Short mmCIF file of C-alpha atoms in Angstrom, two decimals:
data_model
loop_
_atom_site.label_atom_id
_atom_site.label_comp_id
_atom_site.label_asym_id
_atom_site.label_seq_id
_atom_site.Cartn_x
_atom_site.Cartn_y
_atom_site.Cartn_z
CA MET N 81 39.07 28.96 -46.26
CA ASP N 82 36.45 28.58 -43.60
CA VAL N 83 33.04 26.78 -43.65
CA VAL N 84 30.50 27.57 -41.27
CA VAL N 85 27.74 25.18 -41.14
CA ILE N 86 24.31 26.67 -40.64
CA GLU N 87 22.13 23.39 -39.82
CA THR N 88 18.00 23.05 -40.29
CA PRO N 89 17.51 19.64 -38.43
CA GLN N 90 13.75 20.03 -38.65
CA LEU N 91 14.01 19.48 -42.44
CA GLY N 92 17.46 17.59 -42.86
CA ASP N 93 19.22 20.50 -44.64
CA ARG N 94 22.18 22.22 -44.44
CA SER N 95 23.35 25.91 -45.51
CA TYR N 96 26.69 27.32 -45.63
CA LEU N 97 28.88 30.60 -45.02
CA VAL N 98 32.43 30.13 -47.04
CA HIS N 99 34.66 32.87 -46.10
CA ASP N 100 38.46 33.93 -46.42
CA GLY N 101 38.35 35.83 -43.26
CA SER N 102 37.14 38.97 -45.18
CA VAL N 103 34.18 37.98 -47.54
CA ALA N 104 31.97 35.22 -47.69
CA LEU N 105 30.01 32.96 -49.90
CA VAL N 106 26.73 32.09 -48.93
CA ILE N 107 25.27 28.42 -50.25
CA ASP N 108 21.62 27.27 -50.20
CA PRO N 109 20.30 29.66 -47.31
CA GLN N 110 17.09 28.91 -45.44
CA ARG N 111 14.43 31.66 -45.55
CA ASP N 112 15.23 32.32 -42.02
CA ILE N 113 18.37 34.40 -42.98
CA ASP N 114 18.56 35.63 -39.41
CA ARG N 115 20.88 33.08 -38.64
CA VAL N 116 23.08 33.60 -41.39
CA GLU N 117 23.60 37.05 -40.76
CA ALA N 118 24.41 35.99 -37.28
CA ALA N 119 27.17 33.89 -38.44
CA ALA N 120 28.96 36.53 -40.56
CA ARG N 121 29.05 38.68 -37.57
CA GLU N 122 30.80 35.96 -35.65
CA ALA N 123 33.15 35.56 -38.27
CA GLY N 124 33.85 39.14 -38.87
CA VAL N 125 33.12 38.63 -42.75
CA ARG N 126 31.31 40.41 -45.16
CA ILE N 127 28.54 38.90 -47.53
CA THR N 128 29.31 39.28 -51.00
CA HIS N 129 28.01 36.28 -53.24
CA VAL N 130 24.75 34.03 -52.34
CA ALA N 131 24.27 31.03 -54.41
CA GLU N 132 21.56 28.15 -55.28
CA THR N 133 22.66 24.59 -56.30
CA HIS N 134 18.88 24.33 -57.62
CA LEU N 135 15.04 25.64 -57.38
CA HIS N 136 14.65 23.95 -53.83
CA ASN N 137 11.65 21.36 -53.52
CA ASP N 138 11.69 21.02 -50.04
CA TYR N 139 12.45 24.68 -48.83
CA VAL N 140 11.51 28.20 -49.38
CA THR N 141 14.70 29.92 -49.76
CA GLY N 142 16.39 33.25 -48.28
CA GLY N 143 18.62 33.51 -50.96
CA LEU N 144 17.02 36.40 -52.85
CA VAL N 145 16.25 38.44 -49.75
CA LEU N 146 19.77 38.01 -48.35
CA ALA N 147 21.25 39.18 -51.35
CA GLN N 148 19.45 42.10 -51.78
CA GLN N 149 19.87 43.21 -47.83
CA HIS N 150 23.70 42.54 -48.00
CA GLY N 151 23.95 43.87 -51.94
CA ALA N 152 25.58 40.71 -52.86
CA GLU N 153 25.61 39.00 -56.29
CA TYR N 154 22.70 35.93 -56.49
CA LEU N 155 24.01 33.17 -58.33
CA VAL N 156 21.41 30.80 -60.14
CA ASN N 157 21.47 28.72 -62.80
CA ALA N 158 21.16 30.76 -66.38
CA ALA N 159 18.50 27.91 -67.44
CA ASP N 160 16.05 28.24 -64.39
CA GLN N 161 13.07 30.25 -65.39
CA VAL N 162 13.00 32.87 -62.78
CA SER N 163 10.80 36.07 -61.86
CA PHE N 164 13.87 37.99 -60.39
CA ALA N 165 17.31 39.28 -61.08
CA ARG N 166 20.15 37.55 -60.89
CA ALA N 167 23.63 36.94 -61.75
CA PRO N 168 23.32 33.80 -64.20
CA VAL N 169 25.86 30.93 -63.98
CA MET N 170 26.32 28.23 -66.02
CA ASP N 171 28.68 24.83 -66.27
CA GLY N 172 32.54 25.90 -66.16
CA ASP N 173 32.21 29.57 -65.06
CA THR N 174 34.54 30.61 -62.23
CA PHE N 175 34.20 33.60 -60.08
CA SER N 176 36.24 35.25 -57.19
CA VAL N 177 35.08 35.62 -53.19
CA GLY N 178 37.84 37.57 -51.69
CA ARG N 179 41.23 34.96 -52.13
CA LEU N 180 38.49 32.08 -52.79
CA SER N 181 38.52 30.57 -56.43
CA VAL N 182 34.51 29.04 -56.98
CA ARG N 183 34.00 26.78 -60.30
CA VAL N 184 30.64 26.02 -61.11
CA VAL N 185 29.73 22.13 -62.02
CA ALA N 186 26.66 21.07 -63.74
CA THR N 187 25.08 18.39 -61.92
CA PRO N 188 21.58 17.18 -63.58
CA GLY N 189 19.78 14.77 -61.49
CA HIS N 190 17.92 15.92 -58.69
CA THR N 191 16.57 18.66 -60.74
CA HIS N 192 17.60 19.18 -64.51
CA THR N 193 19.55 22.44 -63.91
CA HIS N 194 21.38 21.32 -60.69
CA LEU N 195 24.38 22.97 -59.87
CA ALA N 196 27.54 22.18 -57.79
CA TYR N 197 30.34 24.86 -56.32
CA VAL N 198 34.17 23.75 -56.41
CA VAL N 199 35.40 26.08 -53.60
CA ARG N 200 39.48 26.35 -53.92
CA ASP N 201 41.84 28.30 -51.85
CA GLU N 202 45.19 28.75 -53.84
CA THR N 203 46.95 31.15 -51.05
CA HIS N 204 46.46 28.91 -47.87
CA ASP N 205 46.23 25.68 -46.46
CA GLY N 206 47.85 24.32 -49.75
CA GLY N 207 45.30 24.82 -51.76
CA ALA N 208 42.30 23.47 -49.80
CA GLU N 209 38.91 22.62 -51.69
CA ALA N 210 35.62 22.38 -50.88
CA VAL N 211 32.70 20.88 -52.81
CA PHE N 212 29.43 22.06 -52.52
CA SER N 213 27.04 19.64 -53.93
CA GLY N 214 23.35 20.20 -52.84
CA GLY N 215 20.99 17.05 -53.83
CA SER N 216 23.68 15.79 -56.04
CA LEU N 217 26.44 13.50 -54.25
CA LEU N 218 25.20 13.01 -50.85
CA TYR N 219 26.78 11.20 -47.90
CA GLY N 220 26.34 7.55 -48.67
CA SER N 221 23.58 8.21 -51.39
CA VAL N 222 22.68 11.07 -53.85
CA GLY N 223 19.36 13.55 -53.97
CA ARG N 224 15.95 11.86 -54.83
CA THR N 225 15.35 12.14 -58.91
CA ASP N 226 11.57 12.27 -58.74
CA LEU N 227 10.28 15.67 -57.85
CA VAL N 228 10.32 17.10 -61.27
CA THR N 229 7.57 14.94 -62.95
CA PRO N 230 6.87 11.17 -63.03
CA ASN N 231 8.09 11.22 -66.68
CA ASP N 232 11.41 12.47 -65.98
CA THR N 233 12.23 10.38 -62.70
CA ALA N 234 14.46 7.74 -64.83
CA ALA N 235 16.28 9.88 -67.03
CA LEU N 236 17.22 11.83 -64.06
CA ALA N 237 18.45 8.85 -61.97
CA HIS N 238 20.70 8.18 -65.35
CA ALA N 239 21.76 11.75 -65.11
CA GLN N 240 22.46 11.22 -61.57
CA TYR N 241 24.87 8.09 -61.82
CA SER N 242 27.16 10.43 -64.81
CA SER N 243 26.87 14.06 -62.56
CA VAL N 244 28.36 12.44 -59.11
CA ARG N 245 31.20 10.61 -61.27
CA ARG N 246 31.74 13.84 -62.89
CA LEU N 247 31.72 15.55 -59.68
CA VAL N 248 34.36 13.47 -57.95
CA SER N 249 36.52 14.37 -60.91
CA SER N 250 36.34 17.84 -60.66
CA ALA N 251 38.44 18.09 -57.35
CA SER N 252 41.08 15.96 -55.49
CA PRO N 253 40.52 13.52 -53.34
CA ASP N 254 40.66 15.30 -50.29
CA ALA N 255 38.22 18.09 -51.17
CA ALA N 256 35.75 17.88 -48.39
CA LEU N 257 32.33 17.11 -49.39
CA TYR N 258 29.22 19.49 -48.23
CA PRO N 259 25.69 18.47 -49.34
CA THR N 260 22.29 20.67 -48.75
CA HIS N 261 20.39 17.34 -48.32
CA GLY N 262 20.85 14.09 -46.73
CA PHE N 263 20.80 14.76 -42.90
CA GLY N 264 17.06 13.47 -42.54
CA SER N 265 15.60 15.27 -45.82
CA PHE N 266 12.86 13.85 -48.01
CA CYS N 267 15.36 15.12 -50.71
CA SER N 268 17.43 11.76 -50.25
CA ILE N 269 16.89 8.46 -51.53
CA GLY N 270 18.83 5.14 -51.03
CA PRO N 271 21.27 3.93 -48.14
CA ALA N 272 21.75 7.57 -46.80
CA SER N 273 24.86 7.40 -43.95
CA HIS N 274 24.47 9.37 -40.42
CA GLN N 275 27.96 10.89 -40.56
CA ASP N 276 28.53 14.64 -40.35
CA ALA N 277 31.40 15.14 -42.78
CA SER N 278 33.31 13.35 -45.55
CA THR N 279 35.47 13.87 -48.46
CA LEU N 280 35.31 13.04 -51.99
CA GLY N 281 37.84 10.33 -52.01
CA GLU N 282 35.91 8.60 -48.74
CA GLN N 283 32.45 8.70 -51.01
CA ALA N 284 34.25 7.18 -54.12
CA THR N 285 34.72 4.26 -51.94
CA SER N 286 31.87 4.20 -49.69
CA ASN N 287 28.73 5.67 -52.00
CA HIS N 288 26.79 3.25 -53.69
CA ALA N 289 26.21 5.88 -56.36
CA LEU N 290 29.94 5.69 -57.17
CA THR N 291 30.72 2.37 -56.50
CA ASP N 292 28.40 0.60 -58.44
CA PRO N 293 29.65 -0.32 -61.76
CA SER N 294 26.45 -0.81 -63.58
CA GLU N 295 24.63 2.53 -64.61
CA ASP N 296 20.91 0.36 -65.05
CA HIS N 297 21.45 -1.39 -61.56
CA PHE N 298 21.88 1.60 -59.75
CA VAL N 299 19.01 3.37 -61.58
CA ALA N 300 17.10 0.23 -60.76
CA GLU N 301 17.82 0.15 -57.16
CA LEU N 302 17.35 4.01 -56.89
CA LEU N 303 13.74 3.63 -58.27
CA ALA N 304 12.66 0.85 -56.15
CA ASN N 305 13.64 2.82 -53.12
CA ILE N 306 11.83 5.94 -53.86
CA THR N 307 9.11 6.80 -51.25
CA ALA N 308 6.32 9.40 -51.04
CA TYR N 309 7.40 12.90 -49.90
CA PRO N 310 5.20 15.37 -48.54
CA ALA N 311 2.52 17.25 -50.58
CA TYR N 312 3.82 21.04 -49.98
CA TYR N 313 6.71 19.89 -52.35
CA ALA N 314 4.62 20.77 -55.08
CA HIS N 315 4.51 24.70 -54.20
CA MET N 316 8.25 25.08 -53.31
CA SER N 317 10.28 25.39 -56.42
CA PRO N 318 7.62 27.81 -57.96
CA LEU N 319 7.65 30.23 -54.65
CA ASN N 320 11.34 30.08 -55.48
CA ALA N 321 11.32 30.81 -58.98
CA ALA N 322 8.82 33.57 -58.23
CA GLY N 323 11.58 35.14 -55.71
CA PRO N 324 10.14 34.60 -52.49
CA ALA N 325 9.92 38.05 -49.98
CA ALA N 326 11.04 38.25 -46.50
CA ALA N 327 9.64 36.17 -43.82
CA ASP N 328 7.69 37.33 -40.85
CA LEU N 329 8.70 35.40 -37.91
CA ASP N 330 6.75 37.67 -35.16
CA VAL N 331 4.47 36.13 -32.77
CA PRO N 332 0.91 37.95 -33.44
CA GLU N 333 -1.05 38.83 -30.78
CA SER N 334 -3.19 35.96 -28.94
CA VAL N 335 -6.70 35.46 -30.84
CA GLU N 336 -9.76 36.26 -28.62
CA PRO N 337 -11.52 33.35 -27.04
CA SER N 338 -14.60 33.93 -29.16
CA GLU N 339 -12.71 34.19 -32.23
CA LEU N 340 -10.72 30.51 -31.41
CA ALA N 341 -14.11 29.09 -30.23
CA ARG N 342 -15.75 30.10 -33.90
CA ARG N 343 -12.60 28.72 -35.57
CA LEU N 344 -13.10 25.52 -34.29
CA HIS N 345 -16.44 25.37 -34.41
CA ASP N 346 -16.43 26.37 -38.00
CA GLY N 347 -13.94 23.27 -38.75
CA GLU N 348 -10.54 25.69 -39.15
CA TRP N 349 -7.41 24.14 -38.54
CA VAL N 350 -6.48 24.71 -34.96
CA VAL N 351 -3.05 23.31 -33.97
CA ASP N 352 -1.92 21.98 -30.42
CA LEU N 353 1.76 22.23 -30.35
CA ARG N 354 1.82 20.59 -27.03
CA HIS N 355 3.19 17.05 -25.75
CA ARG N 356 1.02 14.29 -27.64
CA VAL N 357 -0.03 12.56 -23.96
CA ALA N 358 -1.06 16.36 -22.77
CA PHE N 359 -3.32 16.60 -25.87
CA ALA N 360 -5.03 12.78 -25.45
CA GLU N 361 -5.65 13.67 -21.88
CA ASP N 362 -7.40 16.86 -22.84
CA HIS N 363 -7.95 18.93 -25.90
CA LEU N 364 -10.39 21.63 -27.53
CA GLU N 365 -12.77 19.58 -29.39
CA GLY N 366 -11.94 19.83 -33.37
CA SER N 367 -8.22 20.69 -32.65
CA VAL N 368 -5.53 18.51 -34.08
CA ALA N 369 -2.19 17.24 -32.35
CA PHE N 370 0.90 18.12 -33.85
CA GLU N 371 3.76 18.04 -30.97
CA TYR N 372 6.30 20.49 -31.10
CA GLY N 373 10.16 19.88 -30.67
CA ASN N 374 11.57 16.40 -29.17
CA GLY N 375 13.45 16.05 -32.40
CA SER N 376 9.98 15.45 -34.06
CA ASN N 377 9.34 16.12 -38.06
CA PHE N 378 6.61 18.73 -37.18
CA THR N 379 7.56 21.05 -40.08
CA SER N 380 7.40 18.03 -42.74
CA TYR N 381 4.48 16.35 -41.55
CA LEU N 382 1.93 19.59 -40.76
CA GLY N 383 2.96 20.70 -44.19
CA TRP N 384 2.24 17.06 -45.36
CA VAL N 385 -1.43 16.38 -43.55
CA ILE N 386 -3.07 19.77 -43.52
CA PRO N 387 -4.38 21.25 -47.00
CA TRP N 388 -2.32 23.76 -48.53
CA GLU N 389 -3.40 27.68 -47.82
CA GLN N 390 -5.78 26.98 -45.28
CA PRO N 391 -6.39 29.40 -42.12
CA LEU N 392 -4.33 28.20 -39.54
CA THR N 393 -3.83 28.65 -35.58
CA LEU N 394 -1.28 27.47 -33.56
CA LEU N 395 -2.15 26.56 -29.99
CA GLY N 396 0.71 26.53 -27.60
CA SER N 397 3.54 28.25 -25.24
CA HIS N 398 4.72 31.61 -26.41
CA GLU N 399 8.43 29.99 -26.89
CA GLU N 400 6.06 26.95 -28.94
CA VAL N 401 4.57 29.35 -31.08
CA HIS N 402 7.66 31.65 -31.57
CA THR N 403 10.06 28.69 -32.90
CA ALA N 404 6.81 26.86 -34.84
CA ILE N 405 6.19 30.07 -36.83
CA ARG N 406 9.74 30.12 -38.17
CA ASP N 407 9.61 26.57 -38.86
CA LEU N 408 6.93 26.89 -40.69
CA ALA N 409 7.99 29.99 -42.84
CA ARG N 410 10.53 27.75 -44.10
CA ILE N 411 8.33 25.83 -46.49
CA GLY N 412 5.87 28.69 -46.92
CA ILE N 413 3.11 28.78 -44.28
CA GLU N 414 2.94 32.41 -44.10
CA SER N 415 2.19 34.20 -40.67
CA PRO N 416 -0.60 31.48 -38.96
CA ASP N 417 -2.47 33.02 -36.08
CA ALA N 418 -1.66 31.77 -32.77
CA ALA N 419 -3.50 31.36 -29.61
CA VAL N 420 -0.72 31.47 -26.46
CA GLY N 421 -0.96 30.20 -23.49
CA PRO N 422 1.43 29.72 -20.41
CA ALA N 423 5.05 28.35 -20.69
CA THR N 424 3.96 24.93 -19.42
CA ASP N 425 1.26 23.05 -20.06
CA GLY N 426 0.07 21.17 -17.17
CA ARG N 427 0.69 17.87 -18.31
CA SER N 428 -0.12 14.88 -16.05
CA THR N 429 2.22 11.72 -15.44
CA GLY N 430 -0.39 8.99 -16.18
CA SER N 431 0.49 6.55 -18.16
CA GLN N 432 -3.29 6.22 -19.22
CA GLY N 433 -5.95 8.54 -19.60
CA SER N 434 -6.82 11.46 -16.80
CA ARG N 435 -8.86 11.81 -14.25
CA GLY N 436 -9.89 8.50 -13.44
CA GLU N 437 -10.51 6.93 -17.03
CA GLU N 438 -10.34 3.30 -17.10
CA PRO N 439 -7.68 2.30 -19.08
CA GLY N 440 -8.34 1.19 -22.82
CA ARG N 441 -12.10 3.15 -22.53
CA PRO N 442 -12.91 5.42 -25.25
CA GLY N 443 -12.42 9.05 -23.79
CA GLY N 444 -14.98 11.25 -25.60
CA ASP N 445 -15.90 14.90 -23.57
CA ARG N 446 -14.58 16.44 -21.05
CA SER N 447 -16.06 18.76 -18.49
CA GLU N 448 -13.91 21.50 -16.42
CA GLY N 449 -12.55 20.33 -12.93
CA PRO N 450 -9.59 20.86 -10.99
CA GLY N 451 -6.16 19.65 -12.41
CA THR N 452 -7.13 19.76 -16.35
CA SER N 453 -4.65 21.89 -18.51
CA TRP N 454 -5.05 25.44 -19.72
CA VAL N 455 -6.58 24.95 -22.86
CA GLY N 456 -9.94 25.10 -22.08
CA ALA N 457 -9.29 28.73 -20.96
CA MET N 458 -8.35 29.28 -24.44
CA ALA N 459 -12.36 29.12 -25.52
CA PRO N 460 -14.44 29.15 -22.96
CA GLY N 461 -17.73 26.85 -23.90
CA VAL N 462 -15.92 24.79 -26.45
CA ARG N 463 -15.92 21.21 -25.19
CA ARG N 464 -13.36 19.24 -24.31
CA ARG N 465 -12.16 15.64 -25.46
CA SER N 466 -9.70 13.31 -24.46
CA TYR N 467 -8.90 9.41 -25.93
CA PRO N 468 -6.76 6.49 -23.97
CA HIS N 469 -3.02 6.03 -24.75
CA GLY N 470 -1.31 3.65 -23.95
CA ASP N 471 2.18 1.18 -24.76
CA TRP N 472 1.94 -2.18 -26.25
CA SER N 473 0.46 -3.78 -23.38
CA LEU N 474 -2.51 -1.79 -23.50
CA LEU N 475 -3.41 -3.12 -26.98
CA ARG N 476 -2.54 -6.45 -25.85
CA GLN N 477 -4.85 -6.44 -22.18
CA GLU N 478 -7.70 -4.46 -23.88
CA ARG N 479 -8.31 -4.89 -27.59
CA SER N 480 -11.57 -6.70 -28.11
CA ALA N 481 -11.92 -8.81 -31.33
CA GLU N 482 -13.86 -6.18 -33.56
CA ASP N 483 -10.94 -3.80 -32.40
CA VAL N 484 -8.75 -2.25 -35.54
CA VAL N 485 -5.20 -1.80 -35.42
CA LEU N 486 -4.21 1.13 -37.80
CA ASP N 487 -0.65 1.29 -39.01
CA VAL N 488 -0.16 4.85 -40.27
CA ARG N 489 3.35 4.39 -41.28
CA ARG N 490 4.77 4.35 -44.53
CA PRO N 491 3.47 1.52 -46.77
CA ASP N 492 7.38 0.73 -47.47
CA GLU N 493 7.81 0.14 -43.53
CA PHE N 494 4.69 -1.60 -43.50
CA LEU N 495 5.81 -4.22 -45.85
CA ALA N 496 9.21 -4.79 -43.72
CA SER N 497 6.95 -5.99 -41.08
CA HIS N 498 3.54 -5.04 -39.16
CA VAL N 499 0.90 -6.22 -36.58
CA GLU N 500 -0.52 -9.14 -37.73
CA GLY N 501 -4.43 -8.06 -39.12
CA ALA N 502 -3.48 -4.31 -39.23
CA LEU N 503 -4.52 -1.63 -41.63
CA ASN N 504 -2.03 0.47 -43.14
CA VAL N 505 -3.40 3.92 -44.58
CA PRO N 506 -0.07 6.33 -44.14
CA VAL N 507 -0.73 9.56 -42.00
CA TYR N 508 -0.31 11.67 -44.94
CA GLU N 509 -3.52 10.09 -46.56
CA LEU N 510 -5.35 9.62 -43.66
CA LEU N 511 -7.41 12.94 -43.74
CA HIS N 512 -9.15 11.81 -47.04
CA ARG N 513 -9.62 8.26 -45.96
CA ILE N 514 -11.69 8.09 -43.04
CA PRO N 515 -14.62 7.22 -44.37
CA GLU N 516 -12.91 4.09 -45.33
CA LEU N 517 -12.27 2.45 -42.17
CA PRO N 518 -14.56 0.66 -40.17
CA ALA N 519 -16.78 1.95 -37.32
CA GLU N 520 -15.05 -0.02 -34.59
CA ARG N 521 -12.43 1.27 -32.25
CA ILE N 522 -9.39 2.26 -33.94
CA TRP N 523 -5.77 1.54 -32.22
CA VAL N 524 -3.25 3.81 -34.22
CA HIS N 525 0.38 3.34 -34.30
CA CYS N 526 3.74 3.84 -36.13
CA ALA N 527 7.11 3.79 -35.29
CA THR N 528 7.57 5.99 -32.47
CA GLY N 529 4.08 7.48 -31.70
CA TYR N 530 4.61 11.03 -33.44
CA ARG N 531 2.74 10.10 -36.38
CA ALA N 532 0.01 8.22 -34.50
CA SER N 533 -0.63 11.45 -32.08
CA VAL N 534 -1.17 12.97 -35.30
CA ALA N 535 -3.35 10.75 -36.69
CA ALA N 536 -5.17 9.69 -33.53
CA SER N 537 -6.15 13.61 -33.75
CA LEU N 538 -7.59 13.25 -36.75
CA LEU N 539 -9.55 10.50 -35.89
CA ASP N 540 -10.70 12.28 -33.00
CA ARG N 541 -11.84 15.23 -34.85
CA ALA N 542 -13.77 13.23 -37.29
CA GLY N 543 -15.89 11.87 -33.93
CA ARG N 544 -14.20 8.22 -34.20
CA ASP N 545 -13.21 6.40 -31.04
CA VAL N 546 -9.43 5.95 -31.09
CA VAL N 547 -6.52 4.86 -28.97
CA LEU N 548 -3.08 6.15 -29.14
CA ILE N 549 -0.55 3.32 -29.28
CA ASP N 550 2.30 5.52 -27.79
CA ALA N 551 4.92 3.30 -27.94
CA ARG N 552 8.19 2.06 -30.66
CA PHE N 553 7.01 -0.28 -33.06
CA ARG N 554 10.56 -2.20 -32.33
CA ASP N 555 8.97 -2.80 -28.77
CA ALA N 556 5.89 -4.43 -30.11
CA ALA N 557 7.40 -8.06 -30.42
CA GLY N 558 8.51 -7.78 -26.74
CA ALA N 559 5.18 -6.66 -25.35
CA GLY N 560 3.88 -9.85 -27.10
CA ILE N 561 2.42 -8.54 -30.15
CA GLU N 562 1.86 -11.00 -33.23
CA LEU N 563 3.64 -9.79 -36.14
CA ALA N 564 3.55 -10.62 -39.89
CA ARG N 565 5.67 -9.95 -42.70
#
């Protein structure tokens, strides 16, 4: 038995190609199935089965299309209400994939109808086993239980406690564990570990879901650790139940400059993919910053912040736009338009504002001039904007008494430690809460600078006087910033 791991770090998920050297089972495939198909070609195997552990809440599946294109059995829980033909499976069912034997194990908790799959190779490797646990047993933790309805959260947490115990008893302690979630996904909850591999036996001695002798204590702890999750999650399960079509991953023709100008003028969402400093120094009025790459949570935060099913235009290099379209397709954002610029963004290396702006002073409108970035050519006639940016020393040196410090981290992060006197509005709530903020200049920060850059662009779009603190929160105290708990 060979297991090929197909990672999607942008969403903190993994898909799996499990094969015997001839035929393969695919578990929880992402929507961009070309990655799975490439893995199958490299392994020299034919895909005969595609299985879902659950109707996913954090991404749109590629399972149906993959199964249809390869004439494979599409295994989905018989209890799930879906609008497409599938091979219904339930607890205790077994089937063969070549020389591999697969057993279905009901593991309710992450959802009511969640399944896990125990795969065994009877003829090789001494009967090696692998357990594909989806959003049930994760490395160090379990999948969150609040994604169905608030009324079901506690009951599903109790079910999760029982399910992981049943799953551990369903295979040998040496069985390799392969979860779908838990690698940065918002679907995990509790003290998840950062390990890349594990076994059932290892989890039995280290995972709090298995070591806590009190079910009530485990449930109480799980519920206490629940934090917010992306708003787009509400749309994922219905899309998956309806049977998603194939994704269109092509980069469209670049929109005409006059059309981009119209979209900005009409308040449509134009997302600038460049580095947050390049955006702060020079951007089109009305655009917003969602820096692409560098390990960012671009997909999750764009889907969380921008209202669902709004017209969307991506502004960036061809490579950035191409990969961003793939990422957004995974969460059901279909075929966004694009304004495609050159491969580089001409970002300056200054630590403050560009073009001689005084550090800490408001940015404002920008005029054309030598050394400015290429974005102006994308929509001639659209005013350009900028705002100051810097680290914690800039805040310490330039903040006025009436200025506001805005912390856009989650409430639990804020409660753990925050800048003395700061306001807390999570970035995913900011769009609708901007009118609540004081009229004074706003210094915005988060844990690393990414969420703050999104927030700063939203504030700038709303005409507010904003300064981006592009620094890690953990460095604030060392820079002389007073913190409170």
